[in-house]
Coordinates of C-alpha atoms and ligand atoms in Angstrom, one line a residue:
M208 CA 0.0 0.0 0.0
T209 CA 1.3 3.4 -0.9
S210 CA 1.2 6.3 1.5
L211 CA -0.1 9.7 0.6
P212 CA 2.2 11.3 -1.9
L213 CA 1.4 15.0 -1.7
I214 CA 4.9 16.2 -0.7
P215 CA 7.0 17.1 -3.6
A216 CA 10.2 15.2 -4.0
I217 CA 13.0 17.3 -2.7
S218 CA 16.4 15.7 -3.2
A219 CA 19.7 16.8 -1.8
A220 CA 21.6 15.0 -4.6
P221 CA 24.1 17.3 -6.3
T222 CA 22.4 16.7 -9.7
A223 CA 19.0 17.8 -8.2
R224 CA 17.5 20.6 -10.2
R225 CA 16.4 23.7 -8.3
A226 CA 12.8 24.5 -8.9
S227 CA 12.9 27.8 -10.7
M228 CA 10.3 29.5 -12.7
P229 CA 11.1 30.7 -16.2
P230 CA 11.2 34.3 -17.4
Q231 CA 7.9 36.0 -18.0
H232 CA 6.4 35.5 -21.4
L233 CA 3.4 37.2 -23.1
A234 CA 1.3 34.1 -22.7
D235 CA 1.6 34.6 -18.9
L236 CA -0.4 37.8 -19.3
D237 CA -3.8 38.8 -20.6
L238 CA -3.8 41.5 -23.3
A239 CA -4.1 44.3 -20.9
G240 CA -1.1 43.0 -18.9
R241 CA 0.9 42.8 -22.1
Q242 CA 0.0 46.3 -23.1
A243 CA 1.1 47.6 -19.7
L244 CA 4.4 45.7 -20.0
V245 CA 5.1 47.2 -23.5
A246 CA 4.2 50.7 -22.3
G247 CA 6.6 50.2 -19.4
L248 CA 9.3 49.5 -22.0
G249 CA 8.6 52.9 -23.6
E250 CA 6.9 51.4 -26.6
P251 CA 3.4 52.2 -27.9
A252 CA 0.9 49.8 -26.3
F253 CA -0.4 48.6 -29.7
R254 CA 2.9 46.7 -30.1
A255 CA 1.5 44.2 -27.6
K256 CA -1.3 43.4 -30.0
Q257 CA 1.1 43.1 -32.9
V258 CA 3.4 40.7 -31.1
S259 CA 0.4 38.7 -29.8
N260 CA -1.0 38.4 -33.2
H261 CA 2.2 36.9 -34.5
Y262 CA 2.4 34.5 -31.7
F263 CA -1.2 33.4 -31.3
G264 CA -2.7 34.3 -34.6
R265 CA 0.0 33.4 -37.1
L266 CA 2.0 31.0 -34.9
V267 CA 5.2 32.9 -35.7
R268 CA 7.8 33.3 -33.0
D269 CA 10.9 34.4 -34.9
P270 CA 11.3 38.2 -34.4
Q271 CA 12.8 38.6 -37.9
A272 CA 9.5 37.5 -39.4
M273 CA 7.6 40.3 -37.6
T274 CA 8.2 42.8 -40.3
D275 CA 5.4 45.1 -39.1
L276 CA 7.6 46.0 -36.1
P277 CA 10.4 48.5 -36.5
A278 CA 13.6 46.5 -37.0
A279 CA 15.3 48.4 -34.1
T280 CA 12.7 47.2 -31.5
R281 CA 12.0 43.7 -32.8
E282 CA 14.7 42.0 -30.8
R283 CA 14.0 44.0 -27.7
L284 CA 10.3 43.2 -27.8
A285 CA 10.9 39.6 -28.5
D286 CA 13.4 39.4 -25.6
Q287 CA 10.8 40.7 -23.2
L288 CA 7.7 39.1 -24.6
L289 CA 8.8 35.9 -26.2
P290 CA 11.7 34.4 -24.3
T291 CA 12.5 30.8 -25.3
L292 CA 10.7 28.5 -22.9
L293 CA 10.8 25.2 -24.6
T294 CA 13.9 23.7 -26.3
P295 CA 13.1 20.6 -28.3
V296 CA 15.3 17.7 -27.1
R297 CA 13.6 15.0 -29.2
E298 CA 10.8 14.9 -31.6
L299 CA 9.5 11.4 -32.5
A300 CA 6.8 10.4 -35.0
C301 CA 4.8 7.2 -35.3
D302 CA 1.5 6.0 -36.6
D303 CA 2.6 7.0 -40.1
G304 CA 3.3 10.6 -38.9
A305 CA -0.2 11.0 -37.4
T306 CA 1.3 11.0 -33.9
R307 CA 4.3 13.2 -33.0
K308 CA 5.8 13.4 -29.6
A309 CA 8.0 16.2 -28.4
L310 CA 10.3 16.2 -25.4
W311 CA 11.3 19.6 -24.2
K312 CA 14.0 20.9 -22.0
L313 CA 12.9 23.9 -19.9
H314 CA 15.1 26.8 -18.9
D315 CA 16.3 25.0 -15.7
G316 CA 16.9 21.7 -17.4
A317 CA 13.6 20.1 -16.3
L318 CA 12.1 17.8 -19.0
V319 CA 8.4 17.7 -20.1
E320 CA 6.6 16.2 -23.0
S321 CA 3.7 16.9 -25.3
V322 CA 2.0 14.8 -28.0
L323 CA 0.4 16.0 -31.2
M324 CA -2.2 13.6 -32.5
G325 CA -3.9 14.0 -36.0
Y326 CA -7.2 12.5 -36.9
P327 CA -9.2 12.9 -40.1
D328 CA -11.5 15.5 -38.5
R329 CA -9.4 17.1 -35.8
V330 CA -5.9 17.7 -34.3
T331 CA -5.3 17.2 -30.6
V332 CA -2.4 18.1 -28.4
C333 CA -1.8 16.5 -25.1
I334 CA 0.2 18.8 -22.8
S335 CA 1.9 18.8 -19.5
S336 CA 1.0 21.0 -16.6
Q337 CA 3.9 20.1 -14.2
A338 CA 7.5 18.8 -14.6
G339 CA 7.0 15.5 -12.9
C340 CA 4.0 14.8 -10.7
G341 CA 3.5 14.5 -6.9
M342 CA 0.5 12.1 -7.1
A343 CA 2.5 8.9 -7.1
C344 CA 0.1 6.7 -9.0
P345 CA 2.1 3.4 -9.2
F346 CA 1.3 2.5 -12.8
C347 CA 2.2 5.9 -14.2
A348 CA 5.8 6.7 -15.3
T349 CA 5.6 10.3 -14.3
G350 CA 4.3 9.3 -10.9
Q351 CA 7.4 7.4 -10.2
A352 CA 9.8 10.3 -10.3
G353 CA 8.0 12.8 -8.1
L354 CA 7.3 16.5 -8.7
T355 CA 10.1 18.7 -10.0
R356 CA 8.0 21.9 -10.2
N357 CA 4.9 23.5 -11.5
L358 CA 5.0 24.8 -15.1
S359 CA 4.3 28.5 -15.6
T360 CA 1.2 29.5 -17.5
A361 CA 3.3 30.3 -20.6
E362 CA 5.2 27.0 -20.4
I363 CA 1.8 25.3 -20.6
V364 CA 0.4 27.4 -23.3
D365 CA 3.6 27.4 -25.4
Q366 CA 3.4 23.6 -25.8
A367 CA 0.0 24.0 -27.6
V368 CA 1.1 27.0 -29.6
Y369 CA 4.3 25.4 -30.7
L370 CA 2.6 22.2 -31.8
A371 CA -0.2 24.2 -33.4
G372 CA 2.6 25.7 -35.6
V373 CA 3.8 22.2 -36.4
A374 CA 0.3 21.1 -37.4
A375 CA -0.2 24.3 -39.4
S376 CA 3.0 23.5 -41.4
G377 CA 1.1 20.4 -42.7
A378 CA 3.3 18.0 -40.7
V379 CA 0.4 15.8 -39.7
A380 CA -0.6 14.0 -42.9
G381 CA -4.3 13.4 -43.4
S382 CA -5.5 15.9 -40.7
P383 CA -6.8 19.4 -40.8
P384 CA -3.9 21.9 -40.4
R385 CA -5.6 23.7 -37.5
L386 CA -5.2 22.6 -33.9
S387 CA -8.7 22.0 -32.5
H388 CA -8.4 20.1 -29.2
V389 CA -6.2 20.3 -26.1
V390 CA -6.1 17.6 -23.4
F391 CA -4.2 18.1 -20.1
M392 CA -3.1 14.5 -20.0
G393 CA 0.6 14.9 -20.2
M394 CA 2.9 15.1 -17.2
G395 CA 1.6 16.4 -14.0
E396 CA -1.7 17.0 -12.1
P397 CA -3.3 20.0 -13.6
L398 CA -5.5 20.8 -10.6
A399 CA -2.4 20.8 -8.3
N400 CA -1.1 23.8 -10.4
Y401 CA -4.6 25.4 -10.4
N402 CA -4.1 29.1 -11.0
R403 CA -1.6 28.6 -13.8
V404 CA -3.7 26.0 -15.5
I405 CA -6.8 28.2 -15.4
A406 CA -4.8 31.1 -16.8
A407 CA -3.5 28.8 -19.5
I408 CA -7.0 27.6 -20.4
R409 CA -8.1 31.3 -20.6
R410 CA -5.2 31.9 -23.1
L411 CA -6.1 28.8 -25.1
V412 CA -9.8 29.9 -25.5
S413 CA -9.5 33.7 -25.9
P414 CA -9.7 34.7 -29.5
A415 CA -6.6 35.9 -31.2
P416 CA -4.7 38.1 -30.6
E417 CA -5.3 37.6 -26.9
G418 CA -5.2 33.8 -27.2
L419 CA -5.4 30.8 -29.4
G420 CA -9.2 30.9 -29.9
L421 CA -10.0 27.2 -29.2
S422 CA -13.5 26.1 -28.1
Q423 CA -13.9 25.6 -24.4
R424 CA -15.6 22.3 -25.1
H425 CA -12.5 21.1 -26.9
I426 CA -10.4 21.4 -23.8
T427 CA -10.2 18.5 -21.4
V428 CA -8.7 18.7 -17.9
S429 CA -7.8 15.3 -16.5
T430 CA -7.4 14.9 -12.7
V431 CA -6.7 12.3 -10.1
G432 CA -9.7 13.8 -8.2
L433 CA -8.6 16.7 -6.1
V434 CA -12.2 17.4 -4.8
P435 CA -11.9 21.0 -3.6
A436 CA -10.2 21.9 -6.9
I437 CA -12.9 20.2 -9.0
R438 CA -15.5 22.2 -7.1
R439 CA -13.6 25.4 -7.7
L440 CA -13.3 24.5 -11.4
A441 CA -17.0 24.2 -11.5
S442 CA -17.4 27.7 -10.2
E443 CA -15.1 29.2 -12.9
D444 CA -16.8 30.7 -15.9
L445 CA -15.6 27.9 -18.1
S446 CA -17.1 24.8 -19.6
V447 CA -14.2 22.6 -20.3
T448 CA -14.5 18.8 -20.2
L449 CA -13.5 17.2 -16.9
A450 CA -11.8 13.8 -17.1
L451 CA -11.6 11.9 -13.8
S452 CA -8.9 9.2 -13.5
L453 CA -10.9 6.7 -11.5
H454 CA -9.2 3.4 -12.3
A455 CA -11.1 1.5 -9.6
P456 CA -14.7 1.7 -8.4
D457 CA -13.9 0.6 -4.8
D458 CA -11.8 2.5 -2.2
D459 CA -9.7 -0.5 -1.3
L460 CA -8.1 -0.7 -4.7
R461 CA -8.3 3.0 -5.6
D462 CA -6.4 3.8 -2.4
E463 CA -3.5 1.9 -4.0
L464 CA -3.8 2.9 -7.7
V465 CA -4.6 6.5 -7.1
P466 CA -3.1 7.3 -3.7
V467 CA -4.9 10.6 -3.3
N468 CA -8.0 8.5 -2.8
Q469 CA -6.8 8.1 0.7
R470 CA -7.8 11.7 1.1
W471 CA -10.9 11.9 -1.1
K472 CA -12.8 8.7 -1.5
V473 CA -14.6 7.4 -4.6
A474 CA -18.1 8.5 -3.4
E475 CA -16.8 12.1 -2.7
V476 CA -14.9 12.4 -6.0
L477 CA -17.9 11.2 -8.0
D478 CA -20.2 13.6 -6.1
A479 CA -17.9 16.4 -7.1
A480 CA -17.8 15.1 -10.7
W481 CA -21.7 15.0 -10.9
D482 CA -21.9 18.5 -9.5
Y483 CA -19.4 19.6 -12.2
A484 CA -21.5 17.9 -14.9
A485 CA -24.7 19.6 -13.5
R486 CA -23.1 23.1 -13.4
T487 CA -21.5 22.9 -16.8
G488 CA -23.8 20.5 -18.7
R489 CA -20.7 18.7 -19.8
R490 CA -20.4 14.9 -19.7
V491 CA -17.6 13.8 -17.4
S492 CA -15.1 11.4 -18.9
I493 CA -14.2 8.6 -16.5
E494 CA -10.7 7.3 -17.2
Y495 CA -10.0 3.7 -16.4
A496 CA -6.7 2.0 -17.2
M497 CA -7.3 -1.7 -17.7
I498 CA -4.7 -3.5 -15.6
K499 CA -4.6 -7.3 -15.9
D500 CA -6.0 -9.1 -12.8
V501 CA -5.9 -5.9 -10.8
N502 CA -9.0 -3.8 -11.7
D503 CA -10.5 -5.7 -14.7
Q504 CA -12.7 -8.3 -12.9
P505 CA -16.4 -8.6 -14.0
W506 CA -17.6 -7.6 -10.5
R507 CA -15.7 -4.4 -10.8
A508 CA -17.3 -3.6 -14.1
D509 CA -20.7 -4.2 -12.5
L510 CA -19.9 -2.0 -9.5
L511 CA -18.6 0.7 -11.8
G512 CA -21.8 0.4 -13.9
R513 CA -23.9 0.8 -10.8
L514 CA -22.0 3.9 -9.8
L515 CA -22.3 5.5 -13.2
A516 CA -25.7 4.4 -14.5
G517 CA -27.9 7.4 -15.2
K518 CA -25.1 9.9 -14.7
L519 CA -23.8 12.4 -17.2
A520 CA -20.7 10.2 -17.8
H521 CA -18.7 8.4 -20.4
V522 CA -16.1 5.7 -19.6
N523 CA -12.8 5.8 -21.4
L524 CA -11.0 2.5 -20.9
I525 CA -7.3 2.8 -21.5
P526 CA -5.3 -0.4 -22.1
L527 CA -2.5 -0.1 -19.6
N528 CA 0.8 0.9 -21.1
P529 CA 3.2 -0.9 -18.8
T530 CA 6.0 1.3 -17.5
P531 CA 9.5 -0.2 -17.7
G532 CA 10.0 -2.6 -14.8
S533 CA 6.3 -2.5 -13.9
R534 CA 4.8 -5.6 -12.3
W535 CA 1.5 -4.8 -14.1
D536 CA 0.3 -5.6 -17.6
A537 CA -2.6 -4.6 -19.8
S538 CA -5.8 -6.7 -19.6
P539 CA -6.2 -9.3 -22.3
K540 CA -8.6 -8.2 -25.1
P541 CA -11.4 -10.8 -24.2
V542 CA -11.3 -9.5 -20.6
E543 CA -11.5 -5.9 -21.9
R544 CA -14.4 -6.8 -24.2
E545 CA -16.3 -8.3 -21.3
F546 CA -15.7 -5.2 -19.1
V547 CA -17.1 -3.0 -21.9
R548 CA -20.1 -5.3 -22.4
R549 CA -21.0 -5.2 -18.7
L550 CA -20.7 -1.4 -18.6
R551 CA -22.9 -1.0 -21.7
D552 CA -25.4 -3.4 -20.3
A553 CA -25.6 -1.1 -17.3
G554 CA -26.5 1.7 -19.7
V555 CA -23.1 3.4 -19.4
S556 CA -21.5 4.8 -22.6
T557 CA -18.1 3.3 -22.9
T558 CA -15.2 3.4 -25.4
V559 CA -11.7 2.0 -25.5
R560 CA -9.1 4.6 -26.1
D561 CA -6.8 4.1 -29.1
T562 CA -3.2 3.5 -28.1
R563 CA -1.5 6.3 -30.0
G564 CA 2.2 6.6 -29.7
R565 CA 2.9 3.2 -28.1
E566 CA 6.1 2.7 -30.0
I567 CA 7.4 6.1 -29.0
D568 CA 6.9 5.7 -25.2
G569 CA 3.5 7.3 -25.5
A570 CA 2.5 6.6 -21.9
C571 CA 2.5 9.5 -19.6
G572 CA 6.1 10.4 -18.6
Q573 CA 7.9 7.5 -20.4
L574 CA 9.8 9.6 -22.8
A575 CA 11.1 11.9 -20.1
A576 CA 12.0 8.9 -18.0
A577 CA 13.9 7.4 -20.9
E578 CA 15.8 10.6 -21.5
D579 CA 16.7 10.9 -17.8
T580 CA 18.0 7.3 -17.9
D581 CA 20.0 8.1 -21.0
T582 CA 21.5 11.1 -19.5
N583 CA 22.3 9.3 -16.2
T584 CA 23.9 6.4 -18.0
D585 CA 25.9 8.7 -20.3
R586 CA 24.0 7.8 -23.4
A587 CA 22.8 11.4 -23.9
G588 CA 24.8 11.7 -27.1
E589 CA 22.5 9.2 -28.8
A590 CA 21.1 10.5 -32.0
P591 CA 17.5 11.6 -31.7
A592 CA 15.1 9.4 -33.6
Ligands
SAH668 N1 -2.7 13.8 -13.5 C1 -3.8 13.7 -14.4 C2 -3.4 13.9 -15.8 C3 -2.2 13.1 -16.4 S1 -2.3 11.4 -16.8 C4 -4.6 12.5 -14.2 O1 -4.1 11.6 -13.5 O2 -5.7 12.4 -14.7 C5 -3.5 11.2 -18.0 C6 -4.2 9.8 -17.9 O3 -3.3 8.8 -18.3 C7 -4.7 9.5 -16.5 O4 -6.0 9.0 -16.6 C8 -3.7 8.5 -16.1 O5 -4.1 7.7 -15.0 C9 -3.4 7.7 -17.3 N2 -2.1 6.9 -17.3 C10 -1.0 7.2 -16.7 N3 -0.1 6.2 -16.8 C11 -0.7 5.3 -17.6 C12 -0.2 4.1 -18.1 N4 1.0 3.6 -17.9 N5 -1.1 3.4 -18.9 C13 -2.4 3.9 -19.1 N6 -2.8 5.0 -18.7 C14 -2.0 5.7 -17.9

């Protein structure tokens, strides 16, 4: 049994990274904030709109391409408004180019990852909200390493803007060029970095030039179930989709799989989820990783069905992506099919998530974990794939 993992990992090892926030970036600020910053630099306030339009509207970040700005001030404005936050360390593609995974190094050396997924009708990015994670779910690669630090608002937003630019360049064959969906299912627990995640969502949904202009309904925030934060999210003027990582319908098992359950039990977290659904009218997505002989028994499907029947909920079963060295495996397909059948018989809408990115360490945190291992075993010079 795992104990409550809410204390960030603080290591005294000489290689330990100091948690340090990055320089301020325009995506940290709303438009009024950017205008005040630009005015403070002695520039006309409308320059804030111009730079914002390049960044959010045209997905351009190279100051030399901003030809409507006087050449003399371009560099200075870019230095202040668009400092480099994400440096690509590896970019990997699979699924015939429809899935692209990016591993970024942040200004302090911390590693985070994002995934761009193209479908015939939409383009989704999966982004990280923290470097590492303090929630310690034992089946999750990110959970094993602990929390390094929260990401800044702009570090969160920049993952989406950067990959929106990659999509716009036509890199995702067979998909529309415009980014349409964002899911907070990368590294970290978004609701543990609440204020910055909310600010990031506001940037993602504000129309250009203030933001990226995505639909609120196309943004999904996935959480282990921090009940007070779910309730707070319900009171924001936002109608984003809530995904709840349930993974077990009973407290005994959920206490182990999602250790924060020791604080907020299944009944409490579902209560908060139904209140969220009622307040926003949005169906809650119940995430359930199918782990062989751990949480995939028919009786657990039936119990889950009873908990969810008649609720504004959809179950998303995720075949477990085993982390290296894990004692757990994905459920066999016949077991998965029986689980789906029982949920549907209970009247619960259920789908099995596609397993995008498996061959590029698609599971949460695996790419960063692999990179860390490479670095620590002196294989960092390996050519990126
Ligand atoms: N901290 C948030 C968001 C990040 S993880 C959360 O827990 O919801 C996004 C989803 O991937 C969560 O449902 C998480 O439980 C799941 N996940 C993590 N590791 C996984 C693995 N090895 N196999 C399958 N799903 C995994």
